[in-house]
PDB file of C-alpha atoms in Angstrom:
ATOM      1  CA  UNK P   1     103.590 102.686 109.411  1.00 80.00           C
ATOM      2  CA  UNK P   2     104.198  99.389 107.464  1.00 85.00           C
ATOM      3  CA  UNK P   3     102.826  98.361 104.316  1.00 89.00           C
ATOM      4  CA  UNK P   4     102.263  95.976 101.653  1.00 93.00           C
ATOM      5  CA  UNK P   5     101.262  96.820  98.357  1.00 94.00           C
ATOM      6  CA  UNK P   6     100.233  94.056  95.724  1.00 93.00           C
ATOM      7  CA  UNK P   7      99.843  93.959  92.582  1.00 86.00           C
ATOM      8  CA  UNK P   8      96.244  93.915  91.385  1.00 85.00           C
ATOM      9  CA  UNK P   9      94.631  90.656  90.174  1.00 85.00           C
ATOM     10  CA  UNK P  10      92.935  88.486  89.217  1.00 93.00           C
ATOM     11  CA  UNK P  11      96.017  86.976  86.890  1.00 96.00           C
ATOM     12  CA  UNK P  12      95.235  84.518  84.596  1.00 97.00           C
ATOM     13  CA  UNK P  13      97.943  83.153  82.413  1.00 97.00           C
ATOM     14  CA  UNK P  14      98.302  79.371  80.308  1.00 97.00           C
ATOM     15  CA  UNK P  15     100.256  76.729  81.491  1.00 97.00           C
ATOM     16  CA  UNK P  16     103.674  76.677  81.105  1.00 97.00           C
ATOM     17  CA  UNK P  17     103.411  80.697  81.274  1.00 98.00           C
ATOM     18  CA  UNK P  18     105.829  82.702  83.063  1.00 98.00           C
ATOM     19  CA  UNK P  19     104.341  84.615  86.266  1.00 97.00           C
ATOM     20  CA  UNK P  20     105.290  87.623  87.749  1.00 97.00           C
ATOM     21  CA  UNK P  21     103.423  88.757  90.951  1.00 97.00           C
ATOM     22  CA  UNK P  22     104.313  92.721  92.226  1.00 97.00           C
ATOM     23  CA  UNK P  23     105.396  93.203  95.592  1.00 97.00           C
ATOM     24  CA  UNK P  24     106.457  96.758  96.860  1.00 97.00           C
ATOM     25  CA  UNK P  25     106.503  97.869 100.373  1.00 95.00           C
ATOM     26  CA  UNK P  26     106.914 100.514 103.509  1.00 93.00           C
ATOM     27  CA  UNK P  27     108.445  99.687 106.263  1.00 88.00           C
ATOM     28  CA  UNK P  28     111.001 101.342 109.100  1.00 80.00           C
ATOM     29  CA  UNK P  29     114.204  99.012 110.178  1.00 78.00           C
ATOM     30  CA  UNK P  30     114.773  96.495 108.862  1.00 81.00           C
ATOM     31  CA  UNK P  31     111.486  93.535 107.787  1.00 89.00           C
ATOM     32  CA  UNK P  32     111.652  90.064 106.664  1.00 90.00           C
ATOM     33  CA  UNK P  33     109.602  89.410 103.561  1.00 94.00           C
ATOM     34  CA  UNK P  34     107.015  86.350 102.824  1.00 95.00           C
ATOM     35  CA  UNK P  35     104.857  85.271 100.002  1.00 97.00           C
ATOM     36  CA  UNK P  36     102.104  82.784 101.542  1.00 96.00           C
ATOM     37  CA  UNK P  37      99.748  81.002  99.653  1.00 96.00           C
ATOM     38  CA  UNK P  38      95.963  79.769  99.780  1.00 93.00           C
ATOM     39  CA  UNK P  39      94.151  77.448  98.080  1.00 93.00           C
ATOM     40  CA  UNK P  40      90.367  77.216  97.771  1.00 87.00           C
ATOM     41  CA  UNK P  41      88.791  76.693 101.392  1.00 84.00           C
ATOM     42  CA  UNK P  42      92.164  76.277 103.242  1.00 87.00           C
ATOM     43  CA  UNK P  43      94.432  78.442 105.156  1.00 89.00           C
ATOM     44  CA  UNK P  44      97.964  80.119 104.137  1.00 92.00           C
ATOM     45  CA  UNK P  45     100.895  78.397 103.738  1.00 94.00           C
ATOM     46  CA  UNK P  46     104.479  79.818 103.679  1.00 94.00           C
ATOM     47  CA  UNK P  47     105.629  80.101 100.452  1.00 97.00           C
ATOM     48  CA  UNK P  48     109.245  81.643 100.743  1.00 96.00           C
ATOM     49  CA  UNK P  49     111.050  83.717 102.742  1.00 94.00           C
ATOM     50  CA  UNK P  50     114.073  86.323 103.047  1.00 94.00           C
ATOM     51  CA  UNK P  51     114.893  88.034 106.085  1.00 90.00           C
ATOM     52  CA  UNK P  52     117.799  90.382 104.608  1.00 89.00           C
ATOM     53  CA  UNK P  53     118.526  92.813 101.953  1.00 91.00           C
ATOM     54  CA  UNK P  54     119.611  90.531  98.466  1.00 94.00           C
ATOM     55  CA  UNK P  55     118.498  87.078 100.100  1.00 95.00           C
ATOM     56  CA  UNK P  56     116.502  85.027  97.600  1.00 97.00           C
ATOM     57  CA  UNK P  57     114.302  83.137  98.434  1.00 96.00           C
ATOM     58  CA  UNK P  58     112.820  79.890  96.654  1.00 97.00           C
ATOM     59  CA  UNK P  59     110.157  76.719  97.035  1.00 97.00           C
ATOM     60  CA  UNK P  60     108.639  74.539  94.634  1.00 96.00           C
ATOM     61  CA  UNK P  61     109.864  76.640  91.601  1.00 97.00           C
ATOM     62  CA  UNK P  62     108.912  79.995  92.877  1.00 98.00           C
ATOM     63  CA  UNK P  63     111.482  82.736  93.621  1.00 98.00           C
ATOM     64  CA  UNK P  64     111.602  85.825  95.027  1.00 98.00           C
ATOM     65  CA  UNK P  65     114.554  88.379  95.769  1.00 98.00           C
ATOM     66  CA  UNK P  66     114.380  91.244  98.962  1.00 96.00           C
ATOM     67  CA  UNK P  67     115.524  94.114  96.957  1.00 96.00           C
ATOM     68  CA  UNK P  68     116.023  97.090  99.462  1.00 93.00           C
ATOM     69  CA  UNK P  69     116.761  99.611  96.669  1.00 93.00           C
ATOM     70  CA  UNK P  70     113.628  99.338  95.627  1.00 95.00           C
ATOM     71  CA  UNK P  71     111.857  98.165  98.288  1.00 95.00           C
ATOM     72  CA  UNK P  72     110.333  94.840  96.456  1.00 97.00           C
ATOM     73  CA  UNK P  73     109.957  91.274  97.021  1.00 98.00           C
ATOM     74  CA  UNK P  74     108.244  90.090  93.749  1.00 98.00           C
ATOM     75  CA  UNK P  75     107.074  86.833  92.963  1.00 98.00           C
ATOM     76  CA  UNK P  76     108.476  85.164  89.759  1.00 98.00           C
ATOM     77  CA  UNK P  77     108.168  81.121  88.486  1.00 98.00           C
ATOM     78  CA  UNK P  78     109.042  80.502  84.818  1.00 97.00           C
ATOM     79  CA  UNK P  79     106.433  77.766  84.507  1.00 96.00           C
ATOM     80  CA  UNK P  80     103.245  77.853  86.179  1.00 98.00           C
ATOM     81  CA  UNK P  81     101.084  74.408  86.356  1.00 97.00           C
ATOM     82  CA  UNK P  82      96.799  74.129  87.168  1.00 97.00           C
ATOM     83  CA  UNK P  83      97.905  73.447  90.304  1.00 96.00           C
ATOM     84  CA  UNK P  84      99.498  76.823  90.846  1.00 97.00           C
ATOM     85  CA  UNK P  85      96.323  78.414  90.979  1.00 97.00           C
ATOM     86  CA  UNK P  86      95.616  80.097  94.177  1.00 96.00           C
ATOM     87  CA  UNK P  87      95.611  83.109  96.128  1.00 94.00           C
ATOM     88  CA  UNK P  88      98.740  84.647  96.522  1.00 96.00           C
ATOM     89  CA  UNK P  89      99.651  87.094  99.684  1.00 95.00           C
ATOM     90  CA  UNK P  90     102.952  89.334 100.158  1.00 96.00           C
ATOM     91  CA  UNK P  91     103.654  90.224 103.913  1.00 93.00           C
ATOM     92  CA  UNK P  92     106.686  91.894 105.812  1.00 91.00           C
ATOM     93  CA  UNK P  93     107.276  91.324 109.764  1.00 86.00           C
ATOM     94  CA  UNK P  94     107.945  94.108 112.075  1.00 73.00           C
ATOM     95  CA  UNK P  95     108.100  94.458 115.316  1.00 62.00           C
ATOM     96  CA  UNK P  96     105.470  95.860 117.688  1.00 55.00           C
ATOM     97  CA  UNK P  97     104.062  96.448 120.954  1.00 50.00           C
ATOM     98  CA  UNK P  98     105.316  93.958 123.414  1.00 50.00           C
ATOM     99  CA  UNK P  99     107.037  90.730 121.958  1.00 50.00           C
ATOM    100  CA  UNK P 100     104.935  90.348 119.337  1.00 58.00           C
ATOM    101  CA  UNK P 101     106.274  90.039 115.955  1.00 68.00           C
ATOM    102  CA  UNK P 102     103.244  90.708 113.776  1.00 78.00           C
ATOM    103  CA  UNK P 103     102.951  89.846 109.886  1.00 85.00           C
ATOM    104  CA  UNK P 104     101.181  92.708 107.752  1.00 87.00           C
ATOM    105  CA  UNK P 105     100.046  91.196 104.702  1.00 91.00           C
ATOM    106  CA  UNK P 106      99.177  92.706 101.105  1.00 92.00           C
ATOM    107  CA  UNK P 107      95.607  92.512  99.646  1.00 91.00           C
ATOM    108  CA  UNK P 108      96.136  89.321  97.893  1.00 93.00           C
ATOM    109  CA  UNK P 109      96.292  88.416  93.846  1.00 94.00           C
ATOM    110  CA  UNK P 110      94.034  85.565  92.768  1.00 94.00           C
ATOM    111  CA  UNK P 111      96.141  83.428  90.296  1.00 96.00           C
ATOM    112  CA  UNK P 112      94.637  81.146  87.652  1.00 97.00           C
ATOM    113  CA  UNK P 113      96.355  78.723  85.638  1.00 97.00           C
ATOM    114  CA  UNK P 114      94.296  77.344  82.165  1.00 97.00           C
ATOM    115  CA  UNK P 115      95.506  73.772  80.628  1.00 95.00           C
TER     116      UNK P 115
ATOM    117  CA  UNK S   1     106.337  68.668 114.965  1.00 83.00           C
ATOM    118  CA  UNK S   2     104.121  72.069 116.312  1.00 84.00           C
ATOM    119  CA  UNK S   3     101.171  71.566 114.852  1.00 90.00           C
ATOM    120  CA  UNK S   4      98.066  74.015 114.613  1.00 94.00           C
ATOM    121  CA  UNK S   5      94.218  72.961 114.950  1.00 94.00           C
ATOM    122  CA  UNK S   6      90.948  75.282 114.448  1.00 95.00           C
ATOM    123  CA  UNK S   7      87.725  74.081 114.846  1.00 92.00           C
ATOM    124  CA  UNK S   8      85.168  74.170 113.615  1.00 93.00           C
ATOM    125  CA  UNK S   9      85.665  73.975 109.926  1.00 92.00           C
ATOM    126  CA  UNK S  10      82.714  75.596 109.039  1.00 94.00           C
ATOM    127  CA  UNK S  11      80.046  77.570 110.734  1.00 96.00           C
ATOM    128  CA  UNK S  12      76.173  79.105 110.194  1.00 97.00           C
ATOM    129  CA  UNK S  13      74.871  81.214 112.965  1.00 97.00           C
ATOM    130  CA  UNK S  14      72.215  83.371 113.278  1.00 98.00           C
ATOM    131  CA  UNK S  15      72.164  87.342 113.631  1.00 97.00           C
ATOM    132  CA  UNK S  16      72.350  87.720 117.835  1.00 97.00           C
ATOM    133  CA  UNK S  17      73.527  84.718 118.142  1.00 97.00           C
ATOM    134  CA  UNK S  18      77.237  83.802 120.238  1.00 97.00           C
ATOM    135  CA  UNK S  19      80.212  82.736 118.820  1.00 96.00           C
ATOM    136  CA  UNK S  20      82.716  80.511 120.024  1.00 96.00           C
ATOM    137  CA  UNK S  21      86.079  79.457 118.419  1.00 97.00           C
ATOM    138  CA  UNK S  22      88.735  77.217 119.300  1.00 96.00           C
ATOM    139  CA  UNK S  23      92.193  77.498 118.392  1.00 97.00           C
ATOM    140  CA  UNK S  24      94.975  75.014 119.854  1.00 97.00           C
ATOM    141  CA  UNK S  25      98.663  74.508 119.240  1.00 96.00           C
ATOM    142  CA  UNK S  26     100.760  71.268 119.679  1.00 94.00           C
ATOM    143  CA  UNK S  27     104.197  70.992 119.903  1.00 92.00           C
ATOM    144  CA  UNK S  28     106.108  74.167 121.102  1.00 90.00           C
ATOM    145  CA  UNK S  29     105.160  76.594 124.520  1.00 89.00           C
ATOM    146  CA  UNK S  30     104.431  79.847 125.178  1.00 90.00           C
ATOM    147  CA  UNK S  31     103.772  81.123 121.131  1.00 92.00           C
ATOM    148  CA  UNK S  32     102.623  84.062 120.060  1.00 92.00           C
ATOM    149  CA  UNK S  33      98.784  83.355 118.381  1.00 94.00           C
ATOM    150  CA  UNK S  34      96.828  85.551 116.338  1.00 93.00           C
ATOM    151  CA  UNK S  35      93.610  86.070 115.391  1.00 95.00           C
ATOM    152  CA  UNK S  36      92.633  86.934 111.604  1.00 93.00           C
ATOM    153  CA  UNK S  37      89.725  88.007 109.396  1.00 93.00           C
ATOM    154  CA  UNK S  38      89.489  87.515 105.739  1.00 89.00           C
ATOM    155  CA  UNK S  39      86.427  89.019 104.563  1.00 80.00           C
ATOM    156  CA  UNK S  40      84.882  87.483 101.180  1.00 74.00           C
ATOM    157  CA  UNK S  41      87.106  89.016  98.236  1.00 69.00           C
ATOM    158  CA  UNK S  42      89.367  90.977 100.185  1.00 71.00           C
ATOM    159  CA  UNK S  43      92.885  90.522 102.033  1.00 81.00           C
ATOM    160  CA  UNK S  44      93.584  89.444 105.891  1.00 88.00           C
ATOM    161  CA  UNK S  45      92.716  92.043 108.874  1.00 88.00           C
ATOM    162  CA  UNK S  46      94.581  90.974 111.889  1.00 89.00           C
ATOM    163  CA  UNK S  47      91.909  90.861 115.123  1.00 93.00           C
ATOM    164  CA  UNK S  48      93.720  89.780 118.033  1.00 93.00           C
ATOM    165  CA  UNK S  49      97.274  88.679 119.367  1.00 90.00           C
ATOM    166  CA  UNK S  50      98.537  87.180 122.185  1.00 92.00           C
ATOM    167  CA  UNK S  51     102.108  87.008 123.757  1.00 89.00           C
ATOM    168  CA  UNK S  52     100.730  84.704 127.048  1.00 91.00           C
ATOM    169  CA  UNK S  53      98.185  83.513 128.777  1.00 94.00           C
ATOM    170  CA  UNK S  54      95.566  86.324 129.739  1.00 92.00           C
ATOM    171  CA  UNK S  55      97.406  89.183 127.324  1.00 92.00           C
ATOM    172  CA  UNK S  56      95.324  90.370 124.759  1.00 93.00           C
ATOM    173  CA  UNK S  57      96.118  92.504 122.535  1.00 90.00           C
ATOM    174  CA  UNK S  58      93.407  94.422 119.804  1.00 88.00           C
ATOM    175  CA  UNK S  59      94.098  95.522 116.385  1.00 83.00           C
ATOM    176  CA  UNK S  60      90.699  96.617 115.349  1.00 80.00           C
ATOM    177  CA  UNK S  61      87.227  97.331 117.909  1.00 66.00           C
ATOM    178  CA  UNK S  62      84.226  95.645 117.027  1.00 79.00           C
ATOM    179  CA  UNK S  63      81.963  93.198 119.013  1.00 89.00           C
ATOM    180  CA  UNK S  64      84.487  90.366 118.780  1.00 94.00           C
ATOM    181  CA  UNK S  65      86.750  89.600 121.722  1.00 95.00           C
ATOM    182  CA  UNK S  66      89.844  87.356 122.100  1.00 96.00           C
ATOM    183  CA  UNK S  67      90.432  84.851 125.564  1.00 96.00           C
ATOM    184  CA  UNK S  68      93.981  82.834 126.192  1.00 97.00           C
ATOM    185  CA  UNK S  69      93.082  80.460 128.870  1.00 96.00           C
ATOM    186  CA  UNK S  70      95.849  78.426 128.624  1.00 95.00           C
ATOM    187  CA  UNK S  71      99.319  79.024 126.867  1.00 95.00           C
ATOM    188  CA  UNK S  72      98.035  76.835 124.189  1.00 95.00           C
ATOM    189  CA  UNK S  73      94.848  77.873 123.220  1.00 97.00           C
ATOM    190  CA  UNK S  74      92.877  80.977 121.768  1.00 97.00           C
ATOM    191  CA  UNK S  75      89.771  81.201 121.633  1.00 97.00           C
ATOM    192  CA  UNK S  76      87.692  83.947 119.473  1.00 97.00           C
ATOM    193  CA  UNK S  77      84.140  85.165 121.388  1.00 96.00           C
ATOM    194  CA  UNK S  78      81.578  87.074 120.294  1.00 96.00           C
ATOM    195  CA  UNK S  79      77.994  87.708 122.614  1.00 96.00           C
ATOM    196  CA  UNK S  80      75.441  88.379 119.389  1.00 96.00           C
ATOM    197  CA  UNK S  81      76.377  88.200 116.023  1.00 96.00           C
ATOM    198  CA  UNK S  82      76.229  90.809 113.022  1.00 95.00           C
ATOM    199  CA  UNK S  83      75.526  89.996 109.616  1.00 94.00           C
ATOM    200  CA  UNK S  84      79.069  91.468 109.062  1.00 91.00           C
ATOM    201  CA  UNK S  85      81.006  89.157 111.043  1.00 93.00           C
ATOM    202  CA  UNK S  86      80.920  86.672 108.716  1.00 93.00           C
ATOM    203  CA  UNK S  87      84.040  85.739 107.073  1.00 93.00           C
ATOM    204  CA  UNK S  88      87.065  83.132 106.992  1.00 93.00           C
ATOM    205  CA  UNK S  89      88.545  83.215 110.115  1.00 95.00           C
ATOM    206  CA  UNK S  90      92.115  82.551 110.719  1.00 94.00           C
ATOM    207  CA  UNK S  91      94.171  81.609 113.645  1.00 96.00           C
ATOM    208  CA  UNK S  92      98.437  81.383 113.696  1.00 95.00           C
ATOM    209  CA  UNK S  93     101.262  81.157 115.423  1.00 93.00           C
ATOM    210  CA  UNK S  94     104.988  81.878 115.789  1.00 90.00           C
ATOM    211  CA  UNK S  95     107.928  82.032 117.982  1.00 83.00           C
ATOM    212  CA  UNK S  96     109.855  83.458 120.146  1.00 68.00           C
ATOM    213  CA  UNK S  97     112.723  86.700 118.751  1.00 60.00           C
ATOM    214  CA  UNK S  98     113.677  84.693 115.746  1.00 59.00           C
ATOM    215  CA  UNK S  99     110.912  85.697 113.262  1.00 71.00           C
ATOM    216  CA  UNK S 100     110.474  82.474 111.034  1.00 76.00           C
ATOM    217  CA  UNK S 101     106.643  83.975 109.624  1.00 82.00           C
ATOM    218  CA  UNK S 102     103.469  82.520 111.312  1.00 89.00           C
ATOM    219  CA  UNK S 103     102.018  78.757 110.513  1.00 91.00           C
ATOM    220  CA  UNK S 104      98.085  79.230 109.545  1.00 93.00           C
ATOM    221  CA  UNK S 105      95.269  76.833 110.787  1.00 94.00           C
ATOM    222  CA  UNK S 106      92.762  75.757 108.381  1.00 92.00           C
ATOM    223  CA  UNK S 107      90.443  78.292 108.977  1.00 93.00           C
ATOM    224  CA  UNK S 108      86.354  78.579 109.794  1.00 94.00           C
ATOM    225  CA  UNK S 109      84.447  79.697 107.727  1.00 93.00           C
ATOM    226  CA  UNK S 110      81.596  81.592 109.096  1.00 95.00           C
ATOM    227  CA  UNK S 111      78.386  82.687 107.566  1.00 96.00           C
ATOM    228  CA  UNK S 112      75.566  84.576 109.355  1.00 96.00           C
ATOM    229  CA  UNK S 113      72.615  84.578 108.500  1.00 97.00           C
TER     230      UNK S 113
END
């Protein structure tokens, strides 16, 4: 089946710091990739996306490139602010029973940024 | 604009108690919605998800169930509460054969107690 594996957190890094977040995953055919992102006591927001193989995608100074030789979609921003801290969640879509396109979504990697 | 709206914020029930949320979208017809769990510390577990009105589809048994009334709205049900239903719960949609990622509501937070 499909899956997301994260890398562990939490991270914790100074401002101005450059972050890397792991993303590797399983999947058959052919997935889109996502990074979402949740702040205290609110829901996820899409981050980025990139639906084929060597698509980058980018938003708000994060990047992230679908790499389909190695089967990774990590997170990278050279310069992380306070306000980057949150939780951050890698997912892939695939398709299922039905119509349904459903999201399956990594276990998450808690972020903090220090002034 | 689609927009997404989950009410209530937050929630405190007792053990035994029901449980009734409401999820609507604005803006766009016949979505796919989704219902998901995120358990204190730990990542999202998806519940329920619905392609139409009366089609429910779900992911994991427990003493939770999932309603579409109307092509709009999903609504999250329980008959008596467990301690380990509590949790952030989180409703989404998206659309149609071009996958664009779902678009989160704010979430309820539920505690029993």
């Amino acid at each position: 089946g499909n899956s997301v594996t994260q890398m562990e957190g939490p991270v914790t890094l100074s401002e101005e710091a450059f972050l890397t977040i792991n993303c590797t995953y399983t999947a058959t055919g052919y997935p889109s990739l996502f990074w979402y992102v949740q702040y205290p006591g609110e829901g996820l927001q899409l981050l980025l996306k990139a639906t084929k193989a060597d698509d980058k995608g980018s938003n708000k100074g994060f990047e992230a490139t679908y790499r389909k030789e190695t089967t990774s979609f990590h997170l990278e921003k050279g310069s992380v602010q306070v306000s980057d801290s949150a939780v951050y969640f890698c997912a892939l879509s695939a398709s299922s029973s039905g119509s349904a396109r459903q999201l399956t979504f990594g276990s998450g990697t808690q972020l903090t940024v220090l002034p | 604009s689609q927009t997404i709206h989950q009410w209530p914020a937050t929630l405190v029930q007792p053990v035994g108690s029901p449980l009734s949320l409401e999820c609507t979208v604005e803006g766009t017809s016949n979505p796919n919605l989704y219902w998901y769990r995120q358990a204190a510390g730990r990542g999202l577990q998806l519940l329920f998800y619905s392609v139409g009105i009366g089609q429910i589809s779900s992911e994991v048994p427990q003493n939770l169930s999932a309603s579409r009334p109307q092509d709009r709205q999903f609504i999250l049900s329980s008959k008596k509460l467990l301690l380990s239903d509590s949790g952030f719960y989180l409703c989404a949609w998206s659309k149609g054969q071009v996958f664009y990622g779902y678009t989160f509501g704010s979430g309820t937070r539920l505690t029993v107690v």
